[in-house]
PDB file of C-alpha atoms in Angstrom:
ATOM      1  CA  MET Q  25     115.104  83.802 114.808  1.00 44.00           C
ATOM      2  CA  PRO Q  26     117.795  85.356 116.786  1.00 43.00           C
ATOM      3  CA  SER Q  27     117.267  88.624 118.143  1.00 39.00           C
ATOM      4  CA  ASP Q  28     119.734  90.233 116.299  1.00 49.00           C
ATOM      5  CA  MET Q  29     118.185  88.646 112.947  1.00 64.00           C
ATOM      6  CA  GLU Q  30     114.797  90.176 113.535  1.00 76.00           C
ATOM      7  CA  LEU Q  31     113.456  92.646 110.991  1.00 86.00           C
ATOM      8  CA  LYS Q  32     112.867  96.302 112.647  1.00 84.00           C
ATOM      9  CA  LEU Q  33     109.749  97.890 111.279  1.00 86.00           C
ATOM     10  CA  PRO Q  34     109.223 101.512 111.564  1.00 88.00           C
ATOM     11  CA  ALA Q  35     107.099 102.648 114.272  1.00 85.00           C
ATOM     12  CA  LYS Q  36     103.512 102.942 112.445  1.00 89.00           C
ATOM     13  CA  ASP Q  37     100.397 101.346 112.480  1.00 91.00           C
ATOM     14  CA  CYS Q  38     100.469 100.782 108.975  1.00 96.00           C
ATOM     15  CA  VAL Q  39     104.222 100.987 107.117  1.00 97.00           C
ATOM     16  CA  ILE Q  40     103.956 102.632 103.673  1.00 98.00           C
ATOM     17  CA  GLY Q  41     106.884 101.099 101.347  1.00 97.00           C
ATOM     18  CA  LEU Q  42     107.760 101.424  97.893  1.00 97.00           C
ATOM     19  CA  SER Q  43     107.169  98.165  95.782  1.00 96.00           C
ATOM     20  CA  PRO Q  44     110.554  97.251  93.623  1.00 94.00           C
ATOM     21  CA  MET Q  45     110.185  97.649  90.339  1.00 94.00           C
ATOM     22  CA  ASP Q  46     112.697  96.807  87.582  1.00 91.00           C
ATOM     23  CA  ASP Q  47     114.543 100.170  86.042  1.00 90.00           C
ATOM     24  CA  VAL Q  48     112.185 102.375  88.365  1.00 94.00           C
ATOM     25  CA  THR Q  49     113.384 101.957  91.788  1.00 95.00           C
ATOM     26  CA  ASP Q  50     116.855 102.913  91.596  1.00 97.00           C
ATOM     27  CA  MET Q  51     118.527 105.281  94.060  1.00 96.00           C
ATOM     28  CA  PRO Q  52     117.679 108.612  92.834  1.00 97.00           C
ATOM     29  CA  PHE Q  53     113.807 107.663  92.670  1.00 98.00           C
ATOM     30  CA  ARG Q  54     114.040 105.873  95.917  1.00 98.00           C
ATOM     31  CA  GLN Q  55     115.732 109.213  97.576  1.00 97.00           C
ATOM     32  CA  LEU Q  56     112.569 111.423  96.484  1.00 98.00           C
ATOM     33  CA  CYS Q  57     110.090 108.779  97.580  1.00 98.00           C
ATOM     34  CA  LYS Q  58     111.740 108.712 101.241  1.00 98.00           C
ATOM     35  CA  GLU Q  59     111.791 112.306 101.413  1.00 97.00           C
ATOM     36  CA  MET Q  60     108.028 111.999 100.327  1.00 97.00           C
ATOM     37  CA  GLY Q  61     106.987 109.837 103.352  1.00 96.00           C
ATOM     38  CA  ALA Q  62     108.080 106.403 102.335  1.00 97.00           C
ATOM     39  CA  ASP Q  63     109.021 104.192 105.199  1.00 96.00           C
ATOM     40  CA  TRP Q  64     110.165 101.082 103.755  1.00 95.00           C
ATOM     41  CA  LEU Q  65     112.219 100.849 100.419  1.00 97.00           C
ATOM     42  CA  VAL Q  66     113.503  97.910  98.393  1.00 97.00           C
ATOM     43  CA  THR Q  67     115.993  98.072  95.328  1.00 97.00           C
ATOM     44  CA  GLU Q  68     114.904  97.220  91.792  1.00 96.00           C
ATOM     45  CA  PHE Q  69     115.192  93.028  91.544  1.00 95.00           C
ATOM     46  CA  ILE Q  70     119.081  91.686  90.764  1.00 96.00           C
ATOM     47  CA  ALA Q  71     119.786  88.994  89.172  1.00 96.00           C
ATOM     48  CA  SER Q  72     121.803  86.550  91.445  1.00 96.00           C
ATOM     49  CA  GLU Q  73     124.038  85.259  88.771  1.00 95.00           C
ATOM     50  CA  ALA Q  74     125.013  88.910  87.976  1.00 95.00           C
ATOM     51  CA  LEU Q  75     125.965  89.485  91.261  1.00 95.00           C
ATOM     52  CA  ASN Q  76     128.149  86.158  91.756  1.00 95.00           C
ATOM     53  CA  ARG Q  77     130.088  87.466  88.359  1.00 95.00           C
ATOM     54  CA  ASP Q  78     130.350  91.217  89.667  1.00 90.00           C
ATOM     55  CA  ALA Q  79     128.324  92.833  87.115  1.00 92.00           C
ATOM     56  CA  GLU Q  80     128.772  96.603  86.804  1.00 92.00           C
ATOM     57  CA  LYS Q  81     125.464  97.176  86.723  1.00 92.00           C
ATOM     58  CA  SER Q  82     124.144  94.851  89.080  1.00 94.00           C
ATOM     59  CA  LEU Q  83     126.186  96.242  92.155  1.00 94.00           C
ATOM     60  CA  ARG Q  84     125.268  99.707  91.184  1.00 95.00           C
ATOM     61  CA  LYS Q  85     121.836  98.739  91.918  1.00 95.00           C
ATOM     62  CA  MET Q  86     122.343  97.911  95.302  1.00 96.00           C
ATOM     63  CA  ARG Q  87     123.926 101.271  96.347  1.00 96.00           C
ATOM     64  CA  PHE Q  88     121.896 103.285  98.879  1.00 96.00           C
ATOM     65  CA  THR Q  89     122.357 106.376 100.899  1.00 95.00           C
ATOM     66  CA  PRO Q  90     121.963 106.028 104.870  1.00 95.00           C
ATOM     67  CA  GLU Q  91     118.895 108.082 104.864  1.00 95.00           C
ATOM     68  CA  GLN Q  92     117.272 105.353 102.891  1.00 96.00           C
ATOM     69  CA  ARG Q  93     116.855 102.862 105.947  1.00 96.00           C
ATOM     70  CA  PRO Q  94     115.251 100.562 106.183  1.00 96.00           C
ATOM     71  CA  ILE Q  95     116.070  99.224 102.975  1.00 97.00           C
ATOM     72  CA  GLY Q  96     116.128  95.982 101.702  1.00 97.00           C
ATOM     73  CA  ILE Q  97     117.925  94.366  98.420  1.00 98.00           C
ATOM     74  CA  GLN Q  98     115.881  91.992  96.450  1.00 98.00           C
ATOM     75  CA  VAL Q  99     117.412  89.338  94.544  1.00 97.00           C
ATOM     76  CA  PHE Q 100     115.925  86.672  91.996  1.00 96.00           C
ATOM     77  CA  GLY Q 101     117.037  83.455  90.160  1.00 97.00           C
ATOM     78  CA  ALA Q 102     116.207  80.031  89.401  1.00 95.00           C
ATOM     79  CA  ASN Q 103     119.440  78.502  90.439  1.00 96.00           C
ATOM     80  CA  GLU Q 104     119.770  77.451  94.458  1.00 97.00           C
ATOM     81  CA  GLU Q 105     123.543  77.532  94.240  1.00 97.00           C
ATOM     82  CA  GLU Q 106     123.594  80.944  92.649  1.00 97.00           C
ATOM     83  CA  LEU Q 107     121.085  82.473  94.875  1.00 98.00           C
ATOM     84  CA  LEU Q 108     123.149  80.866  97.742  1.00 98.00           C
ATOM     85  CA  ARG Q 109     126.255  82.300  96.497  1.00 97.00           C
ATOM     86  CA  CYS Q 110     124.967  86.011  96.251  1.00 97.00           C
ATOM     87  CA  LEU Q 111     124.215  86.452  99.649  1.00 97.00           C
ATOM     88  CA  ASP Q 112     127.486  87.227 100.773  1.00 95.00           C
ATOM     89  CA  VAL Q 113     127.704  89.839  98.219  1.00 96.00           C
ATOM     90  CA  VAL Q 114     124.668  91.646  99.090  1.00 97.00           C
ATOM     91  CA  ALA Q 115     125.334  91.485 102.944  1.00 96.00           C
ATOM     92  CA  GLN Q 116     128.352  93.397 101.961  1.00 96.00           C
ATOM     93  CA  ALA Q 117     126.463  96.210 100.810  1.00 96.00           C
ATOM     94  CA  GLY Q 118     124.807  96.312 104.211  1.00 96.00           C
ATOM     95  CA  PRO Q 119     121.324  96.370 103.737  1.00 97.00           C
ATOM     96  CA  ASP Q 120     118.762  95.785 106.801  1.00 97.00           C
ATOM     97  CA  PHE Q 121     117.249  92.635 105.010  1.00 97.00           C
ATOM     98  CA  ILE Q 122     117.300  90.773 101.753  1.00 98.00           C
ATOM     99  CA  ASP Q 123     113.914  90.424  99.738  1.00 98.00           C
ATOM    100  CA  ILE Q 124     113.452  87.279  97.314  1.00 98.00           C
ATOM    101  CA  ASN Q 125     111.512  87.702  95.046  1.00 98.00           C
ATOM    102  CA  TRP Q 126     108.980  85.287  94.068  1.00 98.00           C
ATOM    103  CA  GLY Q 127     106.631  87.594  92.477  1.00 96.00           C
ATOM    104  CA  CYS Q 128     107.897  88.953  88.800  1.00 95.00           C
ATOM    105  CA  PRO Q 129     105.790  87.345  85.953  1.00 95.00           C
ATOM    106  CA  VAL Q 130     107.441  88.586  83.389  1.00 94.00           C
ATOM    107  CA  ARG Q 131     108.370  85.773  80.541  1.00 92.00           C
ATOM    108  CA  LYS Q 132     112.087  86.582  81.035  1.00 92.00           C
ATOM    109  CA  VAL Q 133     112.035  85.829  84.263  1.00 94.00           C
ATOM    110  CA  ALA Q 134     109.022  83.499  85.092  1.00 94.00           C
ATOM    111  CA  GLY Q 135     109.906  81.654  82.047  1.00 92.00           C
ATOM    112  CA  ARG Q 136     112.931  80.206  83.519  1.00 91.00           C
ATOM    113  CA  GLY Q 137     111.811  79.439  86.681  1.00 94.00           C
ATOM    114  CA  ALA Q 138     112.422  82.496  88.531  1.00 95.00           C
ATOM    115  CA  GLY Q 139     109.991  84.834  90.225  1.00 95.00           C
ATOM    116  CA  SER Q 140     106.617  83.788  90.093  1.00 96.00           C
ATOM    117  CA  GLY Q 141     107.604  81.085  87.601  1.00 97.00           C
ATOM    118  CA  ILE Q 142     108.470  78.968  90.670  1.00 97.00           C
ATOM    119  CA  LEU Q 143     105.007  79.023  91.755  1.00 97.00           C
ATOM    120  CA  GLN Q 144     104.260  76.151  89.598  1.00 96.00           C
ATOM    121  CA  ASP Q 145     106.541  74.090  92.269  1.00 97.00           C
ATOM    122  CA  ILE Q 146     105.727  75.253  95.786  1.00 97.00           C
ATOM    123  CA  PRO Q 147     107.910  72.294  97.547  1.00 97.00           C
ATOM    124  CA  ARG Q 148     111.069  73.800  95.408  1.00 97.00           C
ATOM    125  CA  MET Q 149     110.363  77.608  96.138  1.00 98.00           C
ATOM    126  CA  LEU Q 150     110.232  76.405  99.813  1.00 98.00           C
ATOM    127  CA  ALA Q 151     113.529  74.317  99.862  1.00 98.00           C
ATOM    128  CA  ILE Q 152     115.378  77.186  98.019  1.00 98.00           C
ATOM    129  CA  THR Q 153     113.619  79.597 100.699  1.00 98.00           C
ATOM    130  CA  ALA Q 154     114.872  77.556 103.680  1.00 98.00           C
ATOM    131  CA  ALA Q 155     118.110  77.369 102.651  1.00 98.00           C
ATOM    132  CA  MET Q 156     118.397  80.897 101.938  1.00 98.00           C
ATOM    133  CA  VAL Q 157     117.058  81.648 105.533  1.00 97.00           C
ATOM    134  CA  ARG Q 158     119.804  79.234 106.805  1.00 97.00           C
ATOM    135  CA  ARG Q 159     122.570  80.515 104.689  1.00 97.00           C
ATOM    136  CA  SER Q 160     121.998  84.391 104.974  1.00 97.00           C
ATOM    137  CA  PRO Q 161     123.852  86.704 107.604  1.00 95.00           C
ATOM    138  CA  LEU Q 162     120.591  89.232 107.453  1.00 97.00           C
ATOM    139  CA  PRO Q 163     116.808  88.933 107.750  1.00 97.00           C
ATOM    140  CA  VAL Q 164     115.280  87.479 104.423  1.00 98.00           C
ATOM    141  CA  THR Q 165     112.041  88.334 103.392  1.00 98.00           C
ATOM    142  CA  VAL Q 166     109.723  87.205 100.314  1.00 98.00           C
ATOM    143  CA  LYS Q 167     107.712  88.929  97.708  1.00 98.00           C
ATOM    144  CA  THR Q 168     105.419  86.834  96.050  1.00 98.00           C
ATOM    145  CA  ARG Q 169     101.500  86.563  94.356  1.00 98.00           C
ATOM    146  CA  LEU Q 170      98.381  85.279  95.198  1.00 98.00           C
ATOM    147  CA  ALA Q 171      99.193  82.074  93.217  1.00 97.00           C
ATOM    148  CA  TYR Q 172     100.724  81.123  89.703  1.00 97.00           C
ATOM    149  CA  SER Q 173      97.263  80.728  88.361  1.00 97.00           C
ATOM    150  CA  ALA Q 174      93.698  80.563  89.555  1.00 94.00           C
ATOM    151  CA  ASP Q 175      93.787  76.679  89.265  1.00 95.00           C
ATOM    152  CA  THR Q 176      97.365  76.361  91.240  1.00 96.00           C
ATOM    153  CA  MET Q 177      98.066  76.360  94.892  1.00 95.00           C
ATOM    154  CA  PRO Q 178      97.035  79.713  96.249  1.00 96.00           C
ATOM    155  CA  VAL Q 179      99.260  81.895  98.883  1.00 98.00           C
ATOM    156  CA  THR Q 180      96.791  81.343 101.381  1.00 97.00           C
ATOM    157  CA  ASP Q 181      97.627  77.282 101.270  1.00 97.00           C
ATOM    158  CA  PHE Q 182     101.635  77.862 101.658  1.00 97.00           C
ATOM    159  CA  ALA Q 183     101.638  81.281 103.401  1.00 98.00           C
ATOM    160  CA  GLU Q 184     102.293  79.170 106.800  1.00 98.00           C
ATOM    161  CA  ALA Q 185     105.006  76.937 104.961  1.00 98.00           C
ATOM    162  CA  LEU Q 186     106.813  80.130 104.061  1.00 98.00           C
ATOM    163  CA  GLN Q 187     106.784  81.197 107.362  1.00 98.00           C
ATOM    164  CA  ASP Q 188     108.027  78.222 109.001  1.00 97.00           C
ATOM    165  CA  THR Q 189     111.169  78.562 106.540  1.00 98.00           C
ATOM    166  CA  GLY Q 190     112.188  81.304 108.902  1.00 97.00           C
ATOM    167  CA  ILE Q 191     111.466  84.316 106.949  1.00 97.00           C
ATOM    168  CA  ALA Q 192     111.186  87.790 108.498  1.00 97.00           C
ATOM    169  CA  ALA Q 193     107.955  88.919 106.606  1.00 97.00           C
ATOM    170  CA  LEU Q 194     105.677  88.246 103.586  1.00 98.00           C
ATOM    171  CA  SER Q 195     104.778  90.639 100.934  1.00 98.00           C
ATOM    172  CA  ILE Q 196     101.700  89.552  98.635  1.00 98.00           C
ATOM    173  CA  HIS Q 197     100.566  91.287  95.155  1.00 98.00           C
ATOM    174  CA  GLY Q 198      97.071  90.936  94.748  1.00 97.00           C
ATOM    175  CA  ARG Q 199      97.373  88.990  91.374  1.00 97.00           C
ATOM    176  CA  THR Q 200      98.302  85.649  89.930  1.00 97.00           C
ATOM    177  CA  LYS Q 201     101.329  85.358  87.670  1.00 97.00           C
ATOM    178  CA  ALA Q 202      98.933  84.609  84.896  1.00 96.00           C
ATOM    179  CA  GLN Q 203      97.110  87.749  85.389  1.00 96.00           C
ATOM    180  CA  MET Q 204     100.366  89.849  84.975  1.00 95.00           C
ATOM    181  CA  TYR Q 205      99.173  93.445  85.656  1.00 94.00           C
ATOM    182  CA  GLY Q 206      95.783  93.124  84.255  1.00 94.00           C
ATOM    183  CA  GLY Q 207      92.505  93.177  86.006  1.00 93.00           C
ATOM    184  CA  VAL Q 208      91.961  94.260  89.620  1.00 94.00           C
ATOM    185  CA  ALA Q 209      94.079  93.365  92.455  1.00 96.00           C
ATOM    186  CA  ASP Q 210      92.384  91.014  94.787  1.00 95.00           C
ATOM    187  CA  TRP Q 211      93.392  91.678  98.358  1.00 98.00           C
ATOM    188  CA  THR Q 212      90.764  89.447  99.800  1.00 97.00           C
ATOM    189  CA  MET Q 213      93.400  86.440 100.256  1.00 97.00           C
ATOM    190  CA  ILE Q 214      96.215  88.768 101.231  1.00 98.00           C
ATOM    191  CA  GLY Q 215      93.888  89.475 104.175  1.00 98.00           C
ATOM    192  CA  GLN Q 216      93.285  85.922 104.914  1.00 98.00           C
ATOM    193  CA  VAL Q 217      96.883  85.622 105.300  1.00 98.00           C
ATOM    194  CA  LYS Q 218      97.354  88.060 107.190  1.00 98.00           C
ATOM    195  CA  ASN Q 219      94.118  87.235 109.430  1.00 97.00           C
ATOM    196  CA  ASN Q 220      95.435  83.510 109.758  1.00 98.00           C
ATOM    197  CA  PRO Q 221      96.009  83.411 113.564  1.00 97.00           C
ATOM    198  CA  ARG Q 222      99.155  81.178 112.542  1.00 98.00           C
ATOM    199  CA  ILE Q 223     100.744  83.760 110.991  1.00 98.00           C
ATOM    200  CA  ARG Q 224     103.300  85.347 113.351  1.00 96.00           C
ATOM    201  CA  ILE Q 225     105.249  87.812 110.615  1.00 97.00           C
ATOM    202  CA  PRO Q 226     104.503  90.923 109.356  1.00 97.00           C
ATOM    203  CA  VAL Q 227     102.308  90.682 106.187  1.00 98.00           C
ATOM    204  CA  PHE Q 228     102.266  93.614 103.285  1.00 98.00           C
ATOM    205  CA  GLY Q 229      99.718  94.127 100.621  1.00 98.00           C
ATOM    206  CA  ASN Q 230     100.521  95.318  97.139  1.00 98.00           C
ATOM    207  CA  GLY Q 231      98.422  96.327  94.320  1.00 97.00           C
ATOM    208  CA  ASP Q 232      96.332  99.041  92.667  1.00 97.00           C
ATOM    209  CA  ILE Q 233      97.047 101.444  95.858  1.00 98.00           C
ATOM    210  CA  ALA Q 234      96.908 105.085  93.914  1.00 97.00           C
ATOM    211  CA  SER Q 235      95.522 107.450  96.536  1.00 97.00           C
ATOM    212  CA  GLY Q 236      95.731 107.692 100.435  1.00 97.00           C
ATOM    213  CA  ALA Q 237      92.053 106.802 100.471  1.00 97.00           C
ATOM    214  CA  GLN Q 238      92.639 103.416  99.037  1.00 98.00           C
ATOM    215  CA  ALA Q 239      95.775 102.484 101.131  1.00 98.00           C
ATOM    216  CA  VAL Q 240      93.574 103.501 104.451  1.00 98.00           C
ATOM    217  CA  GLU Q 241      90.642 101.411 103.360  1.00 97.00           C
ATOM    218  CA  GLN Q 242      92.643  98.445 102.571  1.00 98.00           C
ATOM    219  CA  TRP Q 243      94.658  98.660 105.838  1.00 98.00           C
ATOM    220  CA  ARG Q 244      91.259  98.956 107.734  1.00 97.00           C
ATOM    221  CA  ARG Q 245      89.574  96.214 105.668  1.00 97.00           C
ATOM    222  CA  HIS Q 246      92.444  93.629 105.964  1.00 98.00           C
ATOM    223  CA  GLY Q 247      94.698  94.735 108.800  1.00 97.00           C
ATOM    224  CA  VAL Q 248      98.190  94.718 107.129  1.00 98.00           C
ATOM    225  CA  ASP Q 249     101.032  95.488 108.836  1.00 97.00           C
ATOM    226  CA  GLY Q 250     102.267  97.521 105.668  1.00 97.00           C
ATOM    227  CA  ILE Q 251     101.247  98.418 101.964  1.00 98.00           C
ATOM    228  CA  LEU Q 252     103.614  98.604  99.365  1.00 98.00           C
ATOM    229  CA  ILE Q 253     103.023 101.025  96.136  1.00 98.00           C
ATOM    230  CA  GLY Q 254     104.160 100.085  92.847  1.00 96.00           C
ATOM    231  CA  ARG Q 255     103.291 101.516  89.413  1.00 95.00           C
ATOM    232  CA  ALA Q 256     100.775 104.560  90.813  1.00 97.00           C
ATOM    233  CA  ALA Q 257     104.577 105.981  92.331  1.00 97.00           C
ATOM    234  CA  VAL Q 258     106.176 106.224  89.066  1.00 97.00           C
ATOM    235  CA  GLY Q 259     106.653 110.047  88.402  1.00 97.00           C
ATOM    236  CA  ASN Q 260     104.616 110.613  91.595  1.00 97.00           C
ATOM    237  CA  PRO Q 261     106.649 110.324  94.672  1.00 98.00           C
ATOM    238  CA  TRP Q 262     104.128 112.527  96.193  1.00 98.00           C
ATOM    239  CA  LEU Q 263     102.025 109.322  96.960  1.00 98.00           C
ATOM    240  CA  PHE Q 264     103.721 108.683  99.795  1.00 98.00           C
ATOM    241  CA  GLU Q 265     102.874 111.889 101.492  1.00 98.00           C
ATOM    242  CA  GLN Q 266      99.127 111.796 100.204  1.00 97.00           C
ATOM    243  CA  CYS Q 267      99.142 108.356 101.941  1.00 97.00           C
ATOM    244  CA  ARG Q 268     100.541 109.564 105.545  1.00 96.00           C
ATOM    245  CA  ARG Q 269      98.279 112.576 105.434  1.00 97.00           C
ATOM    246  CA  ALA Q 270      95.308 110.017 104.752  1.00 97.00           C
ATOM    247  CA  PHE Q 271      96.371 107.792 107.764  1.00 97.00           C
ATOM    248  CA  ASP Q 272      96.667 111.097 109.963  1.00 96.00           C
ATOM    249  CA  GLY Q 273      93.089 112.415 109.099  1.00 96.00           C
ATOM    250  CA  LEU Q 274      94.399 115.071 106.715  1.00 97.00           C
ATOM    251  CA  PRO Q 275      92.738 116.195 103.062  1.00 95.00           C
ATOM    252  CA  GLU Q 276      95.096 115.397  99.895  1.00 94.00           C
ATOM    253  CA  ARG Q 277      97.434 118.338  99.463  1.00 95.00           C
ATOM    254  CA  GLU Q 278      97.339 119.773  95.759  1.00 94.00           C
ATOM    255  CA  ILE Q 279     100.692 119.578  94.048  1.00 96.00           C
ATOM    256  CA  THR Q 280     101.607 122.912  92.212  1.00 95.00           C
ATOM    257  CA  VAL Q 281     103.068 122.831  88.742  1.00 96.00           C
ATOM    258  CA  GLN Q 282     106.016 124.670  90.060  1.00 96.00           C
ATOM    259  CA  GLU Q 283     106.632 121.980  92.642  1.00 97.00           C
ATOM    260  CA  ARG Q 284     106.138 119.159  89.900  1.00 97.00           C
ATOM    261  CA  VAL Q 285     108.554 120.925  87.749  1.00 98.00           C
ATOM    262  CA  ASP Q 286     111.147 121.165  90.682  1.00 98.00           C
ATOM    263  CA  VAL Q 287     111.328 117.901  91.722  1.00 98.00           C
ATOM    264  CA  CYS Q 288     111.264 116.452  88.304  1.00 98.00           C
ATOM    265  CA  ARG Q 289     114.482 118.561  87.795  1.00 98.00           C
ATOM    266  CA  ARG Q 290     116.226 117.129  90.837  1.00 98.00           C
ATOM    267  CA  HIS Q 291     115.182 113.846  89.826  1.00 98.00           C
ATOM    268  CA  LEU Q 292     116.790 114.429  86.276  1.00 98.00           C
ATOM    269  CA  LEU Q 293     120.010 116.061  88.083  1.00 98.00           C
ATOM    270  CA  ALA Q 294     120.562 113.162  90.572  1.00 98.00           C
ATOM    271  CA  ALA Q 295     120.278 110.573  87.880  1.00 98.00           C
ATOM    272  CA  ALA Q 296     122.667 112.106  85.994  1.00 98.00           C
ATOM    273  CA  ASP Q 297     125.068 112.367  88.708  1.00 97.00           C
ATOM    274  CA  PHE Q 298     124.446 108.461  89.488  1.00 97.00           C
ATOM    275  CA  TYR Q 299     124.158 107.287  86.018  1.00 96.00           C
ATOM    276  CA  GLY Q 300     125.988 109.643  83.633  1.00 97.00           C
ATOM    277  CA  GLU Q 301     124.041 112.119  81.196  1.00 97.00           C
ATOM    278  CA  ARG Q 302     122.745 109.673  78.575  1.00 96.00           C
ATOM    279  CA  THR Q 303     121.294 106.979  81.169  1.00 96.00           C
ATOM    280  CA  ALA Q 304     119.718 109.687  83.293  1.00 97.00           C
ATOM    281  CA  VAL Q 305     117.780 111.221  80.220  1.00 97.00           C
ATOM    282  CA  PHE Q 306     116.601 107.807  79.514  1.00 96.00           C
ATOM    283  CA  SER Q 307     115.598 106.598  82.730  1.00 95.00           C
ATOM    284  CA  LEU Q 308     113.486 109.874  83.433  1.00 97.00           C
ATOM    285  CA  ARG Q 309     111.309 109.396  79.907  1.00 96.00           C
ATOM    286  CA  ARG Q 310     109.108 106.566  82.386  1.00 95.00           C
ATOM    287  CA  HIS Q 311     108.390 109.198  84.719  1.00 97.00           C
ATOM    288  CA  TYR Q 312     106.995 112.473  82.851  1.00 96.00           C
ATOM    289  CA  GLY Q 313     103.705 111.434  81.930  1.00 93.00           C
ATOM    290  CA  ASN Q 314     102.744 111.191  85.861  1.00 95.00           C
ATOM    291  CA  TYR Q 315     105.104 114.134  86.845  1.00 97.00           C
ATOM    292  CA  PHE Q 316     102.553 116.299  84.698  1.00 97.00           C
ATOM    293  CA  LYS Q 317      99.550 114.275  84.526  1.00 95.00           C
ATOM    294  CA  GLY Q 318      96.289 116.093  84.386  1.00 93.00           C
ATOM    295  CA  LEU Q 319      97.856 119.356  82.845  1.00 95.00           C
ATOM    296  CA  PHE Q 320      95.828 121.043  79.945  1.00 93.00           C
ATOM    297  CA  ASN Q 321      97.503 120.814  76.480  1.00 93.00           C
ATOM    298  CA  PHE Q 322     100.668 119.211  77.718  1.00 95.00           C
ATOM    299  CA  LYS Q 323     101.356 116.708  74.751  1.00 95.00           C
ATOM    300  CA  PRO Q 324     103.557 118.902  73.048  1.00 96.00           C
ATOM    301  CA  TYR Q 325     105.706 119.328  76.270  1.00 96.00           C
ATOM    302  CA  ARG Q 326     105.555 115.442  76.638  1.00 95.00           C
ATOM    303  CA  LEU Q 327     106.946 114.841  73.514  1.00 96.00           C
ATOM    304  CA  ALA Q 328     109.745 117.292  73.455  1.00 97.00           C
ATOM    305  CA  LEU Q 329     110.624 115.564  76.949  1.00 97.00           C
ATOM    306  CA  GLY Q 330     110.497 112.219  75.458  1.00 95.00           C
ATOM    307  CA  ALA Q 331     112.852 113.747  72.205  1.00 96.00           C
ATOM    308  CA  ALA Q 332     115.082 115.599  74.855  1.00 97.00           C
ATOM    309  CA  ALA Q 333     118.765 114.068  74.472  1.00 96.00           C
ATOM    310  CA  THR Q 334     120.711 115.762  76.800  1.00 97.00           C
ATOM    311  CA  VAL Q 335     120.275 116.989  80.194  1.00 98.00           C
ATOM    312  CA  GLY Q 336     120.683 120.674  78.994  1.00 98.00           C
ATOM    313  CA  ALA Q 337     117.754 119.902  76.525  1.00 98.00           C
ATOM    314  CA  THR Q 338     115.488 118.486  79.166  1.00 98.00           C
ATOM    315  CA  LEU Q 339     115.894 121.308  81.784  1.00 98.00           C
ATOM    316  CA  GLU Q 340     115.074 123.859  78.899  1.00 98.00           C
ATOM    317  CA  VAL Q 341     111.648 122.150  78.305  1.00 98.00           C
ATOM    318  CA  LEU Q 342     111.414 121.839  82.025  1.00 98.00           C
ATOM    319  CA  ASP Q 343     111.796 125.673  82.103  1.00 97.00           C
ATOM    320  CA  ARG Q 344     109.032 126.125  79.181  1.00 97.00           C
ATOM    321  CA  VAL Q 345     106.802 124.045  81.407  1.00 97.00           C
ATOM    322  CA  SER Q 346     107.117 125.959  84.517  1.00 95.00           C
ATOM    323  CA  GLU Q 347     106.753 129.307  82.435  1.00 94.00           C
ATOM    324  CA  CYS Q 348     103.676 128.229  80.628  1.00 93.00           C
ATOM    325  CA  TYR Q 349     101.630 126.945  83.577  1.00 92.00           C
ATOM    326  CA  ARG Q 350     102.815 129.890  86.024  1.00 84.00           C
ATOM    327  CA  ALA Q 351      99.787 130.509  88.160  1.00 73.00           C
ATOM    328  CA  PRO Q 352      99.030 134.260  87.819  1.00 69.00           C
ATOM    329  CA  ALA Q 353     100.349 136.864  90.467  1.00 55.00           C
TER     330      ALA Q 353
END
């Protein structure tokens, strides 16, 4: 790989990154995660066909701020021609790398041969990946799963072939497509890929990391170059700070209710600037549960936040939360 196409990782023993999630890892949320200590960001996945027809929503998903670097734009699709065509569109946005989604298990994606659906046809996956690497003006990385199912070819058998296509890094979610998001993520095969002496590219692990202690444990056990955090970061951008503290040997920091309210408010206002009021209010609803997880008797406020239809109404509820849970002087 030419030196100008090499992937430049942050100078950390273990990079802590935000795993791409549809309708979650948008620009406002990524900004919070970056401020809280995320080293590595990837956008929501974007359909190659939508990029090729200049769909406004898809083009907006590619937006990022300079502070969010290093950042990759993730694309998905089942049609090789469409995937190749979208590379120039993505490159014009100026990311640090382009990530191919060979891991999404949801039916609307995998059911048409995209995402983890392609794990039923490894030769096709390798051919498309190689073609994209050859065509791309930027480093190309891949996100995938352990296998399509327990009785199909596992990632330990095709990781070297993926490396041989010229990809710059490989991220592995510790479940099969058939498992969806159920059960417990299995990091054993992720470790086997990383510790294969013929693997030279960085390997990132993903799955069930919900605390700094868990991140440190999986890194020590398997030696991965990076850990990606997905669902546990929703409404909890502080998780990246807690992970970095754990790697530095520091105890977890208690997040006060007022801090939760303040960051949630910032998130809402940034989303309103990015999307407009209606979409912002809707997009924050998936985050409220974790923003205020563990607060005693919070259900009435959670329902009120879910019912609020405007930014102003949401801010009023947040003010009530702040007042109700205010620490005594």
